[in-house]
Coordinates of C-alpha atoms in Angstrom, one line a residue:
X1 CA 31.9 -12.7 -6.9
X2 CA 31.9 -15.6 -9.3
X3 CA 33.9 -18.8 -9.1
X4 CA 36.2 -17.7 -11.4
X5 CA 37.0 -14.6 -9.8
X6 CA 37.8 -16.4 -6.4
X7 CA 40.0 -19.1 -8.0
X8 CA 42.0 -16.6 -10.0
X9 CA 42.5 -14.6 -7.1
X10 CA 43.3 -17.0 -4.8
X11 CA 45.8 -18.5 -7.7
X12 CA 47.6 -15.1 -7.4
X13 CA 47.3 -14.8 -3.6
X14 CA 49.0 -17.9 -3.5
X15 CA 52.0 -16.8 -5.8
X16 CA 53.1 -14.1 -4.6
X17 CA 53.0 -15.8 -1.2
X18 CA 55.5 -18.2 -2.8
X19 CA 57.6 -15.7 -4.0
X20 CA 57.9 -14.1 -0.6
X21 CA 58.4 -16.9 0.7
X22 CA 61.6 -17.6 -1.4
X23 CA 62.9 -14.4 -0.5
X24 CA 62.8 -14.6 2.7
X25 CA 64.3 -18.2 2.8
X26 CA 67.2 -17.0 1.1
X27 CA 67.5 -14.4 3.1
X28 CA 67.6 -16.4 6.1
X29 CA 70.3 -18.3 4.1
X30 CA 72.5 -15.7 3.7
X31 CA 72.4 -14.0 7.1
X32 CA 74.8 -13.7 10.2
X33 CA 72.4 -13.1 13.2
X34 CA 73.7 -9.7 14.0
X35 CA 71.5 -6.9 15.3
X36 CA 72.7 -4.4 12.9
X37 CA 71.5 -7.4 9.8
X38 CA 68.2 -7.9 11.7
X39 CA 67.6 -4.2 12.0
X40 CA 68.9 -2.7 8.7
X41 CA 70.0 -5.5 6.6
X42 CA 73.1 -4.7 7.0
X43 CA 72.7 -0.8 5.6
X44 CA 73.9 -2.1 1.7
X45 CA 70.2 -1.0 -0.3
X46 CA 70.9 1.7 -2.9
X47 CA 68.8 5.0 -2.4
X48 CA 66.9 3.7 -5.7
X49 CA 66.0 0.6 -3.7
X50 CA 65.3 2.1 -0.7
X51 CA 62.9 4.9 -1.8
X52 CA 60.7 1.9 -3.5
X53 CA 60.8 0.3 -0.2
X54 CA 60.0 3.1 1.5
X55 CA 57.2 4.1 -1.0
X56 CA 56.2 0.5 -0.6
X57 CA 56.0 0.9 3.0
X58 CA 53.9 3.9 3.4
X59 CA 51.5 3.2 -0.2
X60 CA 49.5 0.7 2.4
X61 CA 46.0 -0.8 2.1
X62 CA 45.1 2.5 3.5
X63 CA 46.1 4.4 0.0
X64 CA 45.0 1.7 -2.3
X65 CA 41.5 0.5 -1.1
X66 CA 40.5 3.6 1.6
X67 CA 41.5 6.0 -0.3
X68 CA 39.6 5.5 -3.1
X69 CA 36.8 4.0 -1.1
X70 CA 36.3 6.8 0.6
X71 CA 37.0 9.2 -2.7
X72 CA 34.2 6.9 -3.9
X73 CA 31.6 7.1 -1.1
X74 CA 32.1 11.4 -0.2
X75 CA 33.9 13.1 -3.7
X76 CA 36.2 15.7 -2.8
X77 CA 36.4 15.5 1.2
X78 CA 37.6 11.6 0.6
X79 CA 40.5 13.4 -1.8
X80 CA 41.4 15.2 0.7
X81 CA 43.3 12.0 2.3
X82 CA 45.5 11.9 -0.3
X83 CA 46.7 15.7 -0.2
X84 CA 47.4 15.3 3.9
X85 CA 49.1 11.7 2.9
X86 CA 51.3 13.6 0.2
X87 CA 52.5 17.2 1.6
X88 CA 53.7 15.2 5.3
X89 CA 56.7 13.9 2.9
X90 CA 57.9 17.5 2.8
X91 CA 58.3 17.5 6.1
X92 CA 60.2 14.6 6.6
X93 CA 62.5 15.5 3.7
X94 CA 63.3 18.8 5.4
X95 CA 63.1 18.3 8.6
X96 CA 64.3 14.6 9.5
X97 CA 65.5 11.7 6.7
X98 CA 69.4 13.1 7.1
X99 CA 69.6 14.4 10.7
X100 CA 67.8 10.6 11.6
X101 CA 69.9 8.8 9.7
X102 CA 73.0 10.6 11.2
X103 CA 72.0 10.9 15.1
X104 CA 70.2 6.9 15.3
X105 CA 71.4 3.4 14.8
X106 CA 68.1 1.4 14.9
X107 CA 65.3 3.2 16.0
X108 CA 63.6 6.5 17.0
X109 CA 65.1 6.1 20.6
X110 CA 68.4 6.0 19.5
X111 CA 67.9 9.9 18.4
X112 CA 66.4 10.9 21.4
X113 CA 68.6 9.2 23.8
X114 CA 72.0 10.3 22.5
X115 CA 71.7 13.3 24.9
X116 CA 69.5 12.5 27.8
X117 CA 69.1 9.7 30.4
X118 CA 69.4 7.1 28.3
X119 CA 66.9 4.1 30.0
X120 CA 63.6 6.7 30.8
X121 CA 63.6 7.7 27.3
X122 CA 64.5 4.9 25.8
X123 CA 60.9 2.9 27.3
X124 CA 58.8 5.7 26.5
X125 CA 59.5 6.2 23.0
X126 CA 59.5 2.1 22.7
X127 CA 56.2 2.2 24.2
X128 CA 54.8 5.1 22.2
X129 CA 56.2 2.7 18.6
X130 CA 54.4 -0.3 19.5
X131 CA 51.5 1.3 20.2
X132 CA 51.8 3.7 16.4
X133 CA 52.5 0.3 15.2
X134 CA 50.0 -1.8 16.7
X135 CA 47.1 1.1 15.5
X136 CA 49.0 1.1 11.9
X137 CA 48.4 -2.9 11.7
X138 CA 45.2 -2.6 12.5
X139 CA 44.2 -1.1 9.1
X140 CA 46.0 -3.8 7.5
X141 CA 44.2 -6.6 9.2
X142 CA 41.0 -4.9 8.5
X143 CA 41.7 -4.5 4.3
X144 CA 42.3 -8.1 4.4
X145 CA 39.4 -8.9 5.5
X146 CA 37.3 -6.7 3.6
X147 CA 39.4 -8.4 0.4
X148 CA 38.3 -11.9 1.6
X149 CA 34.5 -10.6 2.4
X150 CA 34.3 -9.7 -1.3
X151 CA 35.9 -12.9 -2.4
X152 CA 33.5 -14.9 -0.4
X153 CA 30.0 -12.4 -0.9
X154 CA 30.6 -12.1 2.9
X155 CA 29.1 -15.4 3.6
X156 CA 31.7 -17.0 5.5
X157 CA 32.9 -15.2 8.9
X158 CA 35.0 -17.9 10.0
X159 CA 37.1 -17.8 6.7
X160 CA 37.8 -14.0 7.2
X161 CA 38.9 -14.7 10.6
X162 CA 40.8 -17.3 8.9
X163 CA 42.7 -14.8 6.6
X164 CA 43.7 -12.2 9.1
X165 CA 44.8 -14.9 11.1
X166 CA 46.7 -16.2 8.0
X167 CA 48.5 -12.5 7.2
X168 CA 49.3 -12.0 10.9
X169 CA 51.5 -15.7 11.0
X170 CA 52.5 -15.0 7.2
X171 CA 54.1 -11.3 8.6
X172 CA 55.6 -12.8 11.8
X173 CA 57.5 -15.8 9.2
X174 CA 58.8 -12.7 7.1
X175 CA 60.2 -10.9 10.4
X176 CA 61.8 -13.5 12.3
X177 CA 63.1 -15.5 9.4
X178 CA 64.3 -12.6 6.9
X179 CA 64.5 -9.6 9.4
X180 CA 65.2 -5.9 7.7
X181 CA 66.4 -7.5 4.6
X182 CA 63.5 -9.8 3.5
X183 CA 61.1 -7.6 4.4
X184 CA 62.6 -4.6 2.1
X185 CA 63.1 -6.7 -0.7
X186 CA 58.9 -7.8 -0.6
X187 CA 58.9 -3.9 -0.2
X188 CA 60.3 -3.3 -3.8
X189 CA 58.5 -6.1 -5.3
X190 CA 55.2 -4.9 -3.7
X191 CA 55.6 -0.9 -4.6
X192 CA 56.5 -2.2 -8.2
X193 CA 53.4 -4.8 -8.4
X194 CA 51.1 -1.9 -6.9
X195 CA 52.4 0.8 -9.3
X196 CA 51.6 -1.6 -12.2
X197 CA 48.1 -2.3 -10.8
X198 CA 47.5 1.6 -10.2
X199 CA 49.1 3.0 -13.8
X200 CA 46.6 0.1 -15.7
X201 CA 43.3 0.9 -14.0
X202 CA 43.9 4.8 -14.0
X203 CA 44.7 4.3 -17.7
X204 CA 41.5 2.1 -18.3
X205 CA 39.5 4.2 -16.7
X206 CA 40.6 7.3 -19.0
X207 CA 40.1 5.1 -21.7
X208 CA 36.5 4.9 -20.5
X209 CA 36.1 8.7 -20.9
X210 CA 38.2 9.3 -23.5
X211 CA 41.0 11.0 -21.6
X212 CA 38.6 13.6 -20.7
X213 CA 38.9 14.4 -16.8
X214 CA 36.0 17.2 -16.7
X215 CA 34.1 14.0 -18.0
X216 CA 35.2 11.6 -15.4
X217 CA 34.2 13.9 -12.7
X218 CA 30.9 15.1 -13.8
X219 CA 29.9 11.4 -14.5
X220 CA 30.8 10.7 -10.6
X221 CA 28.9 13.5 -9.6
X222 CA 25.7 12.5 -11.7
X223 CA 25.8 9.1 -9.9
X224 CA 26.7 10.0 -6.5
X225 CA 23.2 11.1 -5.6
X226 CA 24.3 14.6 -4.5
X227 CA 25.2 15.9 -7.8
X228 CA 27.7 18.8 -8.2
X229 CA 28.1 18.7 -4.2
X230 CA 29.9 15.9 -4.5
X231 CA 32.5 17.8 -6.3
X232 CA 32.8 20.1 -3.5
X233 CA 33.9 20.4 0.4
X234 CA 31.4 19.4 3.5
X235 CA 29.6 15.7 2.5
X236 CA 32.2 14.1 4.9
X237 CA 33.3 16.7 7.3
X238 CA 31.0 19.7 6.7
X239 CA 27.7 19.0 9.1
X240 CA 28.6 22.1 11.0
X241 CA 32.0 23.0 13.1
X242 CA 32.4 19.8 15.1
X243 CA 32.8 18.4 11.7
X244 CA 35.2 21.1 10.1
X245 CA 37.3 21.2 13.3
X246 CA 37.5 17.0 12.5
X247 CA 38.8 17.5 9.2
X248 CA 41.9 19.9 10.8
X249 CA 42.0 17.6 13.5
X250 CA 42.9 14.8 10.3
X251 CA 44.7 17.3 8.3
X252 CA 47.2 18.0 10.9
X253 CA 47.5 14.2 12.0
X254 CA 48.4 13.0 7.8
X255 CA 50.6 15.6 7.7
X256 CA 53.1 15.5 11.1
X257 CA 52.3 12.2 11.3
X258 CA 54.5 10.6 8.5
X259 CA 57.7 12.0 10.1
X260 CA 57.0 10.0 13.3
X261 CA 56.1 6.5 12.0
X262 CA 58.7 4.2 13.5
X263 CA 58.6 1.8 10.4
X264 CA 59.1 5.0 8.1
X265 CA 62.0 5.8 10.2
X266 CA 63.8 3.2 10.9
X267 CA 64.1 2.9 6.8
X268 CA 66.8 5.7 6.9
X269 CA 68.7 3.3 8.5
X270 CA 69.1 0.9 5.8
X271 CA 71.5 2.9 3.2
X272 CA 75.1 3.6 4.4
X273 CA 75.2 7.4 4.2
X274 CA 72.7 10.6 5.4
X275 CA 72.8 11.7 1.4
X276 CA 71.3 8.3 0.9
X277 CA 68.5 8.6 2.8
X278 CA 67.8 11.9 1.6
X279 CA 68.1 10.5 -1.7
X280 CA 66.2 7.9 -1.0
X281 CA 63.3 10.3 -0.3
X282 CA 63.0 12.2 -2.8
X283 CA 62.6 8.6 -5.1
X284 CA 60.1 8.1 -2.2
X285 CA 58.3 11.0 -3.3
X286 CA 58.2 10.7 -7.0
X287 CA 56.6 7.5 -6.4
X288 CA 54.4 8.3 -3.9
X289 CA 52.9 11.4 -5.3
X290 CA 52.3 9.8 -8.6
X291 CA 50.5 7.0 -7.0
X292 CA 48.1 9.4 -5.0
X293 CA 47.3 11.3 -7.7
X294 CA 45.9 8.1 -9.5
X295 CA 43.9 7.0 -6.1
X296 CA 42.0 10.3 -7.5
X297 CA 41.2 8.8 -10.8
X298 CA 40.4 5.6 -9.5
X299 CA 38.0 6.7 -6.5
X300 CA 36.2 9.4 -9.1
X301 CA 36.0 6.5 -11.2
X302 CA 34.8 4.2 -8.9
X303 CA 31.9 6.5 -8.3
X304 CA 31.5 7.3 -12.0
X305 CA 31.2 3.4 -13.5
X306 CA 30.6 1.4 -10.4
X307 CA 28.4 4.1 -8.3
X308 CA 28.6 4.5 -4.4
X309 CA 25.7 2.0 -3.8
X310 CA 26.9 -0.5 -5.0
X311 CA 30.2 0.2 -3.6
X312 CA 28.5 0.7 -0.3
X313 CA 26.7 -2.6 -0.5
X314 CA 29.6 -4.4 -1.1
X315 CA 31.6 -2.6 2.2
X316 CA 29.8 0.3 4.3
X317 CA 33.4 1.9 4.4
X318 CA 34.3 1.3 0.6
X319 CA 37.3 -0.8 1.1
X320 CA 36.2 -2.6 -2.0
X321 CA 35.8 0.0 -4.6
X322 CA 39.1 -1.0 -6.7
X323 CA 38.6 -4.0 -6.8
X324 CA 34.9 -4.0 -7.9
X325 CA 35.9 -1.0 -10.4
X326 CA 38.9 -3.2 -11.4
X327 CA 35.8 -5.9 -12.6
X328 CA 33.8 -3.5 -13.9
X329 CA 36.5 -2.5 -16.3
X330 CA 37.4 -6.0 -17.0
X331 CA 33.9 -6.4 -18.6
X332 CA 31.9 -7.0 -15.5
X333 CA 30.9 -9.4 -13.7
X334 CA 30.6 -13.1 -15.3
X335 CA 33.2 -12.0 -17.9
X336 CA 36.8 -13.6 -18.2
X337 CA 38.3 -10.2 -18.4
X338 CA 36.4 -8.9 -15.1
X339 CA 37.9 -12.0 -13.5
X340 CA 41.2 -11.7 -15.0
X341 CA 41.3 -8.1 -13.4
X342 CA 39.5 -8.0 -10.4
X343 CA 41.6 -11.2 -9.3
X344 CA 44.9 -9.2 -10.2
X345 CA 44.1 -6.2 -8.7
X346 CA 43.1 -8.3 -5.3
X347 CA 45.9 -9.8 -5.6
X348 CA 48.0 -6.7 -5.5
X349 CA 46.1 -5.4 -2.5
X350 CA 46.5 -8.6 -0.5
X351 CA 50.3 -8.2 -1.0
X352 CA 50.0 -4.6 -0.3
X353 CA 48.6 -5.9 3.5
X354 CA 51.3 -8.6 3.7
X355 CA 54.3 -6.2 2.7
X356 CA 53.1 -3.3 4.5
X357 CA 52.7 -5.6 8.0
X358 CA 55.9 -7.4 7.8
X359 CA 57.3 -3.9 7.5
X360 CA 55.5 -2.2 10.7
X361 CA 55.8 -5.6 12.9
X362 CA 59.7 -5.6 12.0
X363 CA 59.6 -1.9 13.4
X364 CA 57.5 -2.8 16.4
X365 CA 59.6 -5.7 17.5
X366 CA 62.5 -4.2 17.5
X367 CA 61.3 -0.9 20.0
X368 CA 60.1 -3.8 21.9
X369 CA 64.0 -5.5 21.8
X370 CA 66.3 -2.5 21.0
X371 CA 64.6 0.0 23.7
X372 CA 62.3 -1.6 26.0
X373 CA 64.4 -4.8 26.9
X374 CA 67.6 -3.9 26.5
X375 CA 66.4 -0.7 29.2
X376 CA 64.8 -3.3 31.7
X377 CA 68.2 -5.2 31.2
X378 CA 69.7 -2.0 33.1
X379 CA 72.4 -3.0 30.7
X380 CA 72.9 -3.0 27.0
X381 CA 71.5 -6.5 25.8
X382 CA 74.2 -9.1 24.3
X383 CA 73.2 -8.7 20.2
X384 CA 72.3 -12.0 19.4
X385 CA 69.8 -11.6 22.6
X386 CA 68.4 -8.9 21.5
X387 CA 67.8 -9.9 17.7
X388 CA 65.9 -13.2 20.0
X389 CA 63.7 -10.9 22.0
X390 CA 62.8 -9.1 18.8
X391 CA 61.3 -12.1 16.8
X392 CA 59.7 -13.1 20.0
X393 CA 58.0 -9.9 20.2
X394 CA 57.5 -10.0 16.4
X395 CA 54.9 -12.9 17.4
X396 CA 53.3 -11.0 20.4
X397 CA 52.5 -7.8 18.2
X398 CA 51.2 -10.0 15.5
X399 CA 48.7 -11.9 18.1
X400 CA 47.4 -8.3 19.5
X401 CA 47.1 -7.0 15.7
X402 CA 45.0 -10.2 14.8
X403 CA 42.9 -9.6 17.9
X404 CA 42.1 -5.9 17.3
X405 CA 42.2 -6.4 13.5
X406 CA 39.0 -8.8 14.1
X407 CA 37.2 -6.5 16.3
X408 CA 37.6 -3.3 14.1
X409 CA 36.3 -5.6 10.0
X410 CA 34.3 -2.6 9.5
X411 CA 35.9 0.6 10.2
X412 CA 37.9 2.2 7.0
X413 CA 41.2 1.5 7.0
X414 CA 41.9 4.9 5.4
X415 CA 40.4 6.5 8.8
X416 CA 41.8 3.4 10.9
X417 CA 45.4 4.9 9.1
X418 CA 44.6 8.3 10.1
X419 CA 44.4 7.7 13.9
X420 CA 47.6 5.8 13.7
X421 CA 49.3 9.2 12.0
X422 CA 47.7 11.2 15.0
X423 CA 49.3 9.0 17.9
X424 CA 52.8 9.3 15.8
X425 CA 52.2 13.1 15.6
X426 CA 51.4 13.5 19.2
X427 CA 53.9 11.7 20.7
X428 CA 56.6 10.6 18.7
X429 CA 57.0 14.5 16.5
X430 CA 57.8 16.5 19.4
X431 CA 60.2 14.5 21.1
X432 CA 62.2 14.2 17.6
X433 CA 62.0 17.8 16.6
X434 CA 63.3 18.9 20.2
X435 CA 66.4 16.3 20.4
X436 CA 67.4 17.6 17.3
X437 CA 66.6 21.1 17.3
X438 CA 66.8 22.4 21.3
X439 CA 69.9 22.8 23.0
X440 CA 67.7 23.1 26.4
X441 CA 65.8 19.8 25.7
X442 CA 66.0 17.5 29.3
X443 CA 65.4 13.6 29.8
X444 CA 62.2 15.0 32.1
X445 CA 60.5 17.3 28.7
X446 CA 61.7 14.4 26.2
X447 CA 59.5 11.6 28.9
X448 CA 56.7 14.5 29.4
X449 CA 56.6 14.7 25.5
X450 CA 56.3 11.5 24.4
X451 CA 53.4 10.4 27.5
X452 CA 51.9 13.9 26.9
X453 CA 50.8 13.0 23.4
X454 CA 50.7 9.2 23.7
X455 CA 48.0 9.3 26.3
X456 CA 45.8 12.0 25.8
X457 CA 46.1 11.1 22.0
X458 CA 44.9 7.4 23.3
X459 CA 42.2 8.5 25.5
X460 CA 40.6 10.8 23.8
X461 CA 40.1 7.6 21.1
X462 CA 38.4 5.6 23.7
X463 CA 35.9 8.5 24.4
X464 CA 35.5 9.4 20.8
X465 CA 32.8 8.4 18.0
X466 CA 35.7 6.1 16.7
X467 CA 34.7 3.4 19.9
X468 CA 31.0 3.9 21.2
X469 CA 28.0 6.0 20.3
X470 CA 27.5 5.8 16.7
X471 CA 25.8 2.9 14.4
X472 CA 29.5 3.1 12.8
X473 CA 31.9 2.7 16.3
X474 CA 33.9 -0.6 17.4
X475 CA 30.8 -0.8 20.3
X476 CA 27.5 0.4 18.7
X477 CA 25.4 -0.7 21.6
X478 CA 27.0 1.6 24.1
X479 CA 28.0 4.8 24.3
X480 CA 30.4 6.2 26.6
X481 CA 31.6 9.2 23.8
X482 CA 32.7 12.7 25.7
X483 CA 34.9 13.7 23.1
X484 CA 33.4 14.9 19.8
X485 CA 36.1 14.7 17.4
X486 CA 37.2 11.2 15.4
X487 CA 40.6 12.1 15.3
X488 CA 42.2 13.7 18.6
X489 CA 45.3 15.6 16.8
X490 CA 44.2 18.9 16.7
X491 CA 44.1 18.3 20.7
X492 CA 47.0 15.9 21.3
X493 CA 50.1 16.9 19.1
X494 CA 49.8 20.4 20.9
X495 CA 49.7 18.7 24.0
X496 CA 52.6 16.4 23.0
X497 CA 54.7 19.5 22.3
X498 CA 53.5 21.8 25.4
X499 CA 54.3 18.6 27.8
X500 CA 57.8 18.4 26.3
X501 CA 58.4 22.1 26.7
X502 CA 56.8 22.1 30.2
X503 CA 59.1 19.3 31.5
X504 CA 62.0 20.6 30.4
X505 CA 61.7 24.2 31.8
X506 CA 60.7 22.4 35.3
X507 CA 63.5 20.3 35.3
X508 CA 66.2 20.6 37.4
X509 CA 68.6 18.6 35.6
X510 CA 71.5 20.8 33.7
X511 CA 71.6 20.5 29.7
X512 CA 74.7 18.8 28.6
X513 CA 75.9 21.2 26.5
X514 CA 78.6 19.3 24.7
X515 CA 76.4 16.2 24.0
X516 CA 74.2 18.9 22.3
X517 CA 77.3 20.1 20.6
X518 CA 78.5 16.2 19.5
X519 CA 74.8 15.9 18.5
X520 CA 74.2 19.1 16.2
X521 CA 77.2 18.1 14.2
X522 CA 76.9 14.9 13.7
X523 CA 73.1 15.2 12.4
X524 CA 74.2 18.1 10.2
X525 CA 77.6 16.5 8.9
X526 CA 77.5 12.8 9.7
X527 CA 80.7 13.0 11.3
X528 CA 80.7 9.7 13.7
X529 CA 77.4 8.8 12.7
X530 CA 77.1 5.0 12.6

């Protein structure tokens, strides 16, 4: 990239850190130190507000530069992302925003342990967050610094390692200075920013072809070097069955997944009612599903103007497709106008990372606070304790991100994302949907659940392609790969729900039927909800 490119970017970079920046200093101005302000600014956002925060949460680096990368790179099994990214919304519209936001105060914990043991339950599902959120955070790290490699021609290592260390003390500044409330307001200045950047490129590049979509796609099919395959099924997962099985394996993890992300969930708790939440869902969804369904056009024409090589060359994952289209469209490279764009669009994406990580350490830090210490305490925590632990841990999480975000610069943070969406799936889905849903459900099958998708969902990573055996794995020179799949759901989340299920009917402990009772109605009417 040119010097003009850099310095524009870097110029916009720079503002919207500024702006942030502000917000959360006012924030921090305007705030009373309580747990329930820390956690979910104090439940006064609007469903309109909190659907663009949510939609702002979950459109991550993942959607913007994977997503198309991949679309870029492998046609129609890369679309398939966004399809698995979309439908989970259904599930958490149906199945969990209202009954959440009714049973929980902070956190996924708080649903699970309103009937059971409270301290068991409450450290596994805080351990099985931290770890969601520590996967989900790597992705983010990793599209940073495939945003600075561009920037820089990746000539300069240390300044990448630089940047991520720059975004990780950026996110822990937004958490512990502006808690719930800062970081949802960068939400809805982020999902508005990103919209912007997505609606002008989709519309450039059906400018470029005249509006004609049949056009758009058989151009990216002519350059992709595999011709009309590329339109079809089997260039990403169709080398035989191990391959097809990995695609439902991924299919299954986008689409549970979504309802177990603790920094998804913990949104519900920011609006005052369970019809807010559920309202603020469905504006979720209308923003989300129009953004996905641009990711199409811009990965197709990623392919189409820019072609995969060049994509490729620039990132072997194709984290750097919209940006390099975003030039291309500009007038290419050397042009005022490529600059002008390619620096805006980077600069979108670079507060994508910064919004989307202050949201998931916020989530992170407060398992760590809310469930985890405040169970060691054998005793509920004093509030203004617990809000300390929690930006404490907000700067722990943010040094292990930064760690494993550095070792992992060239995975694709699409696929980095999808990982993240199986652990959630595995371990965090069936514990949820049986609190809510079983009047049997024990404190043994709601431990068993959680740790029998955590770990085997965990494990089965560290013996997978994803880590050794491959020219593309975090260790390329060794190979200690016994599992054959990249993404363990299709093996975990059935685990996750059998262990739950197993426990419980083992378990010698009595159901308490009227904590079931207090429980059913206050998820399906709110009554006493907090």
């Amino acid at each position: 990239m040119t010097t003009e490119h850099q310095t524009l970017a870097l110029i916009l970079f720079s503002l919207f850190i500024a702006v942030t920046l502000g917000i959360t200093t006012w924030v921090s101005r305007n705030r009373h130190g309580s747990a329930e302000e820390f956690y979910a600014g104090g439940r006064l956002f609007s469903p309109m507000e909190n659907g663009f925060a949510i939609a702002g949460d979950y459109m991550s680096a993942a959607s913007f530069l994977g997503i198309s990368g991949l679309i870029a790179l492998f046609g129609y099994d890369g679309l398939l992302y966004s399809v698995g990214f979309l439908v989970a919304w259904l599930v958490v519209l149906f199945l969990v925003a209202e009954l959440v936001r009714n049973c929980g105060r902070f956190t996924l914990a708080d649903v699970v342990a309103a009937r059971m043991n409270e301290r068991p339950v409450r450290i596994a599902a805080g351990t099985s967050s931290v770890v969601v959120s520590v996967l989900y955070l790597i992705a983010q790290m990793v599209g940073a610094g495939s945003l600075v490699g561009l920037l820089l021609g990746n000539s300069s290592p240390v300044a990448r390692t630089l940047t991520v260390v720059g975004v990780g003390a950026l996110m822990v500044v937004y958490v512990s200075f502006g808690g719930m409330r800062a970081t949802t307001w960068i939400q809805i200045v982020k999902a508005v920013l990103l919209m912007g950047g997505a609606i002008t490129l989709t519309v450039l590049v059906l400018l470029r072809f005249h509006g004609n979509f049949d056009q758009l796609l058989t151009s990216a099919a002519d350059r992709s070097g595999h011709g009309r395959a590329f339109l079809g099924p089997g260039l990403k997962y169709g080398g035989g069955w191990t391959a097809r099985i990995d695609f439902m394996s991924l299919g299954l993890a986008l689409v549970l997944g979504t309802a177990g992300l603790p920094h998804i969930l913990s949104r519900f708790y920011t609006v005052p009612t369970a019809r807010s939440a559920r309202r603020s869902v469905v504006w979720a969804i209308g923003l989300i599903g129009g953004f996905y369904l641009m990711t199409i056009v811009l990965g197709f024409g990623a392919a189409a103007l820019v072609g995969p090589d060049e994509v490729r060359a620039s990132n072997a994952s194709g984290n750097t497709a919209v940006p390099l289209l975003a030039a291309f469209l500009g007038g290419g490279a050397g042009t005022t106008g490529g600059a002008v764009l390619f620096a805006f669009v980077a600069a979108i994406a670079f507060a994508t990372i910064l919004a989307v990580v202050a949201g998931i350490t916020l989530a992170s830090s407060a398992s760590v606070a809310h469930d985890l210490y405040a169970s060691l305490k054998r005793r509920h925590a004093r509030q203004r304790s617990e809000v300390a632990v929690a930006r404490g841990a907000a700067v722990g999480i943010g040094a292990v991100a930064i760690a494993l975000g550095l070792l992992a610069q060239d995975l694709n943070v699409a696929f980095l994302v999808g990982l993240a969406f199986a652990v959630a799936a595995s371990a965090n889905l069936p514990v949820l949907l049986y609190s809510l849903f079983w009047r049997g459900f024990t404190t043994r099958g709601a431990v068993w659940s959680v740790y029998g998708g955590l770990i085997p969902a965990v494990l089965l990573v560290l013996v997978s392609p994803v880590v050794s055996g491959s020219a593309e794995s975090l260790f390329p020179g060794v190979d200690f790969q016994y599992f054959p799949l990249q993404n363990p759901g299709i093996v975990s989340i059935p685990l996750g729900f059998l262990a739950g299920w197993l426990g419980t009917v083992t378990s010698g402990e009595e159901p308490d039927e009227a904590k079931h009772a207090e429980t059913e109605v206050r998820s399906l009417t709110g009554a006493g909800a907090v």
